[in-house]
XYZ file of C-alpha atoms in Angstrom:
440
model
C 7.235 9.692 -129.446
C 8.415 9.704 -125.828
C 11.080 7.298 -124.641
C 10.461 5.057 -121.653
C 12.511 5.565 -118.488
C 12.188 3.087 -115.632
C 13.612 3.782 -112.169
C 14.182 0.740 -109.955
C 14.057 1.969 -106.370
C 11.915 4.721 -104.891
C 14.562 6.051 -102.497
C 16.280 9.388 -102.022
C 19.027 9.083 -104.661
C 16.898 7.707 -107.480
C 14.010 10.132 -107.031
C 16.456 13.043 -106.734
C 17.741 12.050 -110.191
C 14.163 12.237 -111.516
C 13.677 15.636 -109.879
C 16.856 16.905 -111.539
C 15.807 15.411 -114.876
C 12.475 17.243 -114.744
C 14.364 20.529 -114.369
C 16.002 19.849 -117.725
C 13.287 18.073 -119.640
C 9.635 17.227 -118.946
C 8.595 15.747 -122.282
C 11.434 13.399 -123.167
C 10.298 10.355 -121.169
C 7.339 8.431 -119.919
C 8.642 7.678 -116.414
C 7.852 4.654 -114.260
C 9.141 4.362 -110.686
C 9.040 0.968 -108.961
C 9.593 0.700 -105.197
C 9.511 -2.294 -102.859
C 8.106 -0.345 -99.918
C 4.388 0.559 -99.696
C 5.195 4.272 -99.379
C 6.081 7.216 -101.605
C 9.624 8.583 -101.407
C 10.600 9.486 -97.824
C 13.607 10.853 -95.976
C 15.412 7.802 -94.609
C 17.683 10.039 -92.539
C 14.665 11.080 -90.470
C 13.724 7.562 -89.375
C 15.470 8.188 -86.055
C 13.093 11.001 -84.977
C 10.180 8.764 -85.991
C 11.547 5.985 -83.783
C 12.035 8.475 -80.951
C 8.412 9.573 -81.263
C 9.364 13.099 -82.316
C 7.930 12.808 -85.838
C 5.310 10.774 -87.691
C 5.735 8.940 -90.976
C 3.790 11.636 -92.835
C 6.287 14.230 -91.583
C 9.205 12.637 -93.443
C 7.566 12.103 -96.857
C 9.644 13.923 -99.501
C 7.445 13.349 -102.561
C 3.751 12.757 -102.036
C 1.547 10.620 -104.260
C 0.245 13.900 -105.704
C 3.774 14.882 -106.792
C 4.118 11.748 -108.912
C 0.687 12.354 -110.422
C 1.370 16.032 -111.160
C 4.594 15.085 -112.965
C 2.899 12.269 -114.912
C 5.040 9.615 -113.252
C 3.660 6.109 -112.895
C 4.434 4.979 -109.346
C 4.398 1.289 -108.416
C 4.731 0.693 -104.653
C 4.928 -2.527 -102.671
C 6.355 -4.457 -105.618
C 9.956 -5.536 -106.203
C 11.774 -5.819 -109.515
C 13.087 -9.374 -109.713
C 14.508 -9.462 -113.245
C 16.148 -7.162 -115.776
C 16.015 -8.405 -119.376
C 18.693 -6.431 -121.174
C 17.945 -7.991 -124.564
C 14.217 -7.216 -124.508
C 14.853 -4.007 -122.547
C 12.273 -4.778 -119.901
C 12.002 -5.376 -116.165
C 9.743 -7.822 -114.363
C 8.333 -7.543 -110.851
C 7.452 -10.163 -108.271
C 3.756 -9.552 -108.903
C 4.218 -10.535 -112.555
C 4.140 -7.068 -114.120
C 6.475 -6.171 -116.980
C 7.732 -2.718 -117.957
C 9.656 -1.880 -121.135
C 12.426 0.725 -121.072
C 14.645 2.707 -123.395
C 16.720 3.906 -120.457
C 16.956 2.218 -117.053
C 18.079 3.816 -113.785
C 19.010 1.452 -110.958
C 18.873 2.870 -107.424
C 18.411 -0.215 -105.275
C 20.307 1.240 -102.318
C 21.842 -0.988 -99.699
C 20.918 -3.679 -97.230
C 21.766 -3.813 -93.524
C 24.524 -6.286 -92.785
C 23.303 -9.037 -90.473
C 26.142 -10.729 -88.580
C 26.126 -14.406 -89.587
C 26.101 -15.848 -86.066
C 23.935 -18.748 -84.854
C 20.421 -17.499 -84.122
C 20.598 -14.425 -86.369
C 17.395 -15.582 -88.077
C 15.344 -15.625 -84.867
C 12.256 -13.499 -84.330
C 13.342 -10.221 -82.773
C 16.540 -9.752 -84.804
C 16.172 -6.823 -87.200
C 18.118 -4.119 -88.979
C 17.426 -0.383 -88.879
C 16.831 0.562 -92.463
C 13.200 1.358 -93.275
C 9.790 2.272 -91.915
C 8.926 -1.366 -91.280
C 11.961 -1.701 -88.998
C 10.833 1.362 -87.040
C 7.310 -0.047 -86.695
C 8.754 -3.340 -85.417
C 10.926 -1.600 -82.822
C 8.024 0.511 -81.558
C 5.830 -2.600 -81.208
C 8.555 -4.423 -79.262
C 8.995 -1.464 -76.934
C 5.325 -1.712 -75.896
C 5.684 -5.309 -74.671
C 9.355 -5.759 -73.749
C 11.845 -4.125 -71.410
C 15.346 -4.884 -72.720
C 16.943 -4.194 -76.093
C 20.440 -4.669 -77.473
C 21.848 -2.667 -80.362
C 24.876 -4.243 -82.017
C 27.020 -1.501 -83.519
C 28.318 1.744 -82.027
C 28.215 3.759 -85.232
C 25.779 6.551 -86.032
C 22.904 4.256 -86.951
C 23.361 2.137 -83.838
C 23.450 5.124 -81.490
C 20.371 6.622 -83.120
C 18.515 3.321 -82.772
C 19.582 3.055 -79.131
C 18.478 6.611 -78.392
C 15.101 6.036 -80.030
C 14.494 2.807 -78.119
C 15.405 4.532 -74.864
C 12.842 7.234 -75.619
C 10.322 4.434 -76.154
C 11.056 3.344 -72.575
C 13.427 0.416 -73.126
C 16.650 -0.404 -71.279
C 19.256 -0.355 -74.042
C 22.749 -1.824 -74.220
C 24.996 -0.944 -77.146
C 27.413 -3.726 -78.070
C 30.429 -2.573 -80.078
C 33.341 -4.578 -81.418
C 35.745 -1.632 -81.398
C 37.059 0.340 -78.406
C 35.747 3.697 -79.707
C 32.232 4.776 -80.671
C 31.812 6.316 -84.119
C 35.380 5.344 -84.950
C 34.929 6.446 -88.569
C 33.825 9.943 -87.569
C 35.573 10.651 -84.255
C 39.020 10.313 -82.727
C 39.653 8.696 -79.350
C 39.148 11.874 -77.300
C 35.874 12.993 -78.860
C 34.592 9.421 -78.863
C 35.264 9.202 -75.134
C 33.413 12.467 -74.533
C 30.421 11.151 -76.461
C 30.376 7.851 -74.570
C 30.482 9.634 -71.210
C 27.621 11.924 -72.203
C 25.467 9.033 -73.432
C 26.171 7.030 -70.267
C 24.984 9.978 -68.195
C 21.690 9.760 -70.106
C 21.268 6.089 -69.240
C 22.722 4.299 -72.267
C 24.813 1.220 -71.442
C 27.819 0.018 -73.410
C 29.756 -3.199 -73.899
C 32.907 -2.231 -75.777
C 35.223 -4.639 -77.597
C 32.505 -7.266 -77.256
C 32.106 -9.903 -79.957
C 28.693 -11.494 -80.473
C 28.899 -15.284 -80.632
C 25.257 -16.407 -80.596
C 21.680 -15.125 -80.423
C 19.924 -17.135 -77.699
C 16.341 -18.414 -77.643
C 14.121 -20.998 -79.320
C 12.111 -19.239 -82.033
C 12.306 -15.763 -80.477
C 15.266 -13.903 -79.011
C 15.879 -14.249 -75.279
C 19.489 -13.077 -75.044
C 22.955 -12.732 -76.549
C 26.040 -14.792 -75.793
C 29.481 -13.290 -76.353
C 32.803 -14.777 -77.388
C 34.149 -14.541 -73.813
C 31.264 -16.721 -72.576
C 29.246 -13.955 -70.936
C 25.631 -13.243 -71.885
C 22.854 -10.711 -71.366
C 19.063 -10.986 -71.572
C 17.146 -9.206 -74.310
C 13.980 -9.564 -76.371
C 15.130 -7.359 -79.253
C 18.415 -7.283 -81.173
C 18.971 -4.442 -83.628
C 21.863 -5.056 -86.012
C 23.502 -1.759 -86.982
C 26.961 -2.935 -87.981
C 27.018 -1.556 -91.496
C 25.445 -1.752 -94.904
C 26.276 -3.492 -98.156
C 25.282 -2.349 -101.641
C 22.196 -4.116 -102.962
C 23.657 -5.478 -106.208
C 22.004 -8.889 -106.598
C 19.516 -7.695 -109.242
C 22.252 -6.033 -111.295
C 24.482 -9.104 -110.996
C 21.696 -11.395 -112.177
C 21.336 -9.184 -115.273
C 25.036 -9.598 -116.078
C 26.058 -6.050 -115.182
C 29.635 -5.761 -113.957
C 29.780 -5.435 -110.184
C 32.501 -5.504 -107.547
C 31.501 -4.217 -104.096
C 28.840 -2.172 -105.875
C 27.507 -1.723 -109.399
C 30.512 -0.314 -111.236
C 29.742 2.971 -113.012
C 31.669 5.509 -115.066
C 31.930 9.264 -114.474
C 28.623 9.595 -116.379
C 26.939 7.187 -113.926
C 26.541 4.594 -116.695
C 27.049 0.902 -116.042
C 28.856 -1.321 -118.505
C 25.545 -1.334 -120.430
C 25.306 2.257 -121.733
C 21.480 2.417 -121.583
C 21.522 1.458 -117.898
C 22.505 4.048 -115.279
C 22.923 3.582 -111.529
C 23.111 5.993 -108.579
C 23.178 5.833 -104.794
C 24.419 3.378 -102.218
C 24.307 0.481 -104.694
C 27.011 2.134 -106.817
C 30.799 1.763 -106.912
C 32.584 4.687 -108.559
C 36.366 4.802 -108.871
C 36.595 2.041 -106.237
C 34.475 4.005 -103.742
C 30.996 3.336 -102.379
C 29.237 6.228 -100.658
C 26.620 6.142 -97.922
C 26.241 9.882 -97.266
C 23.519 11.943 -98.888
C 25.651 14.682 -100.484
C 27.661 12.385 -102.817
C 24.492 10.520 -103.797
C 22.771 13.758 -104.759
C 25.852 14.762 -106.779
C 25.565 11.459 -108.618
C 21.857 12.092 -109.223
C 22.600 15.454 -110.875
C 25.113 13.877 -113.252
C 22.802 10.999 -114.175
C 19.984 13.471 -114.859
C 22.248 15.567 -117.076
C 22.960 12.569 -119.292
C 19.435 11.180 -119.247
C 18.322 14.613 -120.459
C 20.793 14.151 -123.345
C 22.820 17.205 -122.383
C 25.833 15.031 -121.695
C 28.355 17.475 -120.257
C 28.369 16.599 -116.543
C 30.914 14.317 -114.897
C 31.014 12.814 -111.430
C 34.610 12.653 -110.273
C 34.050 11.492 -106.704
C 33.418 13.372 -103.481
C 35.445 14.673 -100.569
C 33.026 14.073 -97.748
C 32.374 15.709 -94.423
C 30.031 14.441 -91.741
C 27.928 16.765 -89.626
C 25.874 14.859 -87.094
C 23.611 15.439 -84.157
C 23.664 12.401 -81.884
C 21.043 12.675 -79.122
C 21.362 16.452 -79.215
C 25.178 16.538 -79.342
C 26.719 18.276 -82.367
C 29.577 16.444 -84.089
C 31.605 17.194 -87.212
C 34.442 15.435 -88.986
C 36.117 15.621 -92.356
C 39.176 14.316 -94.135
C 42.112 12.502 -92.541
C 41.677 13.305 -88.854
C 43.973 10.506 -87.622
C 47.395 12.088 -87.604
C 50.360 10.465 -89.368
C 54.077 10.994 -89.000
C 54.965 14.518 -90.072
C 51.524 15.962 -89.363
C 50.882 18.833 -86.958
C 47.896 18.620 -84.635
C 46.045 21.680 -83.339
C 43.751 20.937 -80.407
C 41.382 22.917 -78.227
C 39.515 21.104 -75.466
C 37.149 22.438 -72.835
C 35.967 19.408 -70.909
C 33.725 21.411 -68.607
C 31.788 22.965 -71.488
C 31.908 19.787 -73.581
C 33.812 21.371 -76.470
C 36.617 19.759 -78.465
C 38.277 20.811 -81.702
C 41.091 19.100 -83.533
C 42.735 20.015 -86.826
C 45.322 17.817 -88.517
C 47.657 20.014 -90.552
C 50.575 19.324 -92.887
C 52.652 22.104 -94.435
C 50.026 24.590 -93.165
C 47.264 22.846 -95.127
C 44.335 21.273 -93.246
C 44.111 17.528 -93.845
C 41.304 16.704 -91.450
C 39.089 18.018 -88.688
C 37.085 16.695 -85.730
C 34.700 18.833 -83.696
C 32.563 17.960 -80.678
C 29.976 20.200 -79.047
C 30.679 23.318 -81.145
C 30.542 22.637 -84.900
C 29.828 26.192 -86.026
C 33.037 26.457 -88.053
C 32.965 22.986 -89.568
C 31.903 24.241 -92.992
C 34.689 26.816 -92.968
C 37.350 24.245 -92.098
C 35.959 21.903 -94.748
C 36.072 24.625 -97.403
C 39.698 25.426 -96.590
C 40.520 21.722 -96.682
C 38.980 21.307 -100.137
C 40.640 24.460 -101.460
C 43.989 23.593 -99.826
C 44.126 27.034 -98.182
C 47.435 27.922 -96.544
C 46.627 28.792 -92.922
C 50.090 30.047 -91.884
C 48.947 33.656 -91.392
C 46.154 32.789 -88.955
C 47.230 29.413 -87.647
C 47.485 30.623 -84.044
C 43.850 31.741 -83.956
C 42.192 29.253 -86.302
C 40.744 27.170 -83.471
C 38.801 30.202 -82.243
C 36.679 30.179 -85.377
C 36.160 32.039 -88.592
C 37.614 35.511 -88.960
C 35.675 38.462 -90.222
C 36.398 39.076 -93.902
C 39.557 41.062 -94.416
C 42.442 40.709 -96.834
C 41.996 37.415 -98.688
C 39.141 36.617 -96.361
C 41.268 36.612 -93.225
C 41.080 39.778 -91.126
C 42.352 40.557 -87.685
C 39.104 40.167 -85.760
C 38.247 36.800 -84.300
C 35.001 35.360 -82.964
C 35.511 35.125 -79.197
C 34.624 31.839 -77.532
C 33.813 31.518 -73.861
C 36.153 28.986 -72.268
C 36.212 27.527 -68.802
C 39.294 27.810 -66.609
C 40.473 24.273 -67.434
C 40.237 24.719 -71.206
C 43.319 23.541 -73.051
C 44.602 24.911 -76.331
C 47.616 23.289 -77.867
C 49.417 22.735 -81.147
C 51.505 19.603 -81.149
C 52.682 16.728 -83.282
C 50.355 14.235 -81.653
C 52.069 14.348 -78.232
C 51.439 17.459 -76.180
C 54.603 18.576 -74.386
C 53.111 21.687 -72.820
C 53.705 23.987 -75.776
C 50.623 26.214 -75.698
C 49.555 28.189 -78.737
C 49.441 31.746 -77.451
C 46.202 32.454 -79.292
C 44.679 34.660 -76.608
C 47.552 37.012 -75.870
C 48.573 37.308 -79.525
C 45.209 38.946 -80.316
C 44.948 40.879 -77.085
C 41.683 39.197 -76.079
C-alpha cells in the first residue's frame, strides 16, 4: 500500500523536491501538493520580465496542470494550509479540507518584509513576491504616474525597472549609501547607479521612510528628515523573512527559519522542510541553487535511499539588472592582510575585482563582463593557488595547459583610460604588468 506524502507549498523548491523524488521512485507515495496561489508551479525569478511586459504568465509556468496529472499528483490550488496535526498526521486547509500524511514536506517559502511605519497598511502599499503583486503593479501603472520602490537591492531595482517600462516615473528609496550592497562593492555599485540614472531611474540614498501619507490610499511618503514626495504606489522590496508561522503553530522548532538537519528533517523526523522557510546550520538561503540542493537531499531521503547530506552552500550571484551583467561571490570586501586585484575600464563599463589572501581567491565582483565568473568561483571553491598566473588572471580564463593553466590568455579590448592594478585596498600606482609580461 502506498504511503501518503503531502507537500505544503507549490513553489520552486518544494516542487523540485517532488521532481527529484520521481526520478528515484514513482510508486512509493500518493502525493498531494497544496498551494495558496491559484496557479501551478511557476518561476518566481521571472516575475520581473512579466512586470516589464516582456513575458506573459503562461511563459513562466514550470509545471503545467498536465504535469501533475501525468505524475498522478493531486494538486490543490488557491487554498492555504492553516494547521498541521502532528498527532493525527494530517493537515487542514482554510477551506475545511483535511489531508492525512505519512511524510510531510514543508516548503512555505518566505514573505516580503513590510516596514512597520505608520500608513504601511494603506491601499497602494505592496510587496513584490507573486503574480498577484505583478498584476497590481500593472493595474496601477495604467491609472497613475508616480511610483516609489523602497529598497535598492535586486528585487527593488527589478521592480523599478519594470514599472518604468510600464510608463511610470519611479524613485528608488534606499537606506544604505550603496545599491546592491550585498552583491557589489562601492565602485561597482556606483557604476550601476550612474547607468540606471542615465536610463531615467531616480534615487534617494540614505533615506529613511517615516510615514506613508494619505487617507485610505497612498498619496506620498514622508521621510525622517521631514521631506516628502508624492506617489500613488509604494513597493516594499526591503527583504524577505522565512514563512514559519505554520510550523511554529505545530510545535516544530524554529529560530529565524524552520530548523533542519543535514537530511532536511525537522525536529519531527517524518516532517521535512526545504527552501526559503528553512534554517540550516544557522543559515537561511534565498538563492535558487542552494534551495535546489536541499530539494535533492530531501528527495533522496523521502525515497528511502538515505545517503545524501546537505552541508550548506557557498553561493555566487550572477545577475542581469536592466541588461547589465553583474557577478559576485565570497568575501569581496577586503580585510586587513588581503590583496586586491582590480581592473576597471570606465569608458567600456567594465570592472573586475578579486580579493586574494595567500594566493587563494576569497571573493570576486564583476560588472559589465561576467564571462569568467564561473571560473573564478570554481577556483574559490577549490582553493586553487593562483601564484603562477596571478598577473594575468584579470584578463580571463587561460586555455588549458599544464594543470589547466597554459600560457595563452583571452585578450580583452580595453580603452585608453583602463586601469589594472593589484593593491592592498589602496592603490599607490603599482600597476600589474599583465600586458607586457605576455607580450600582448
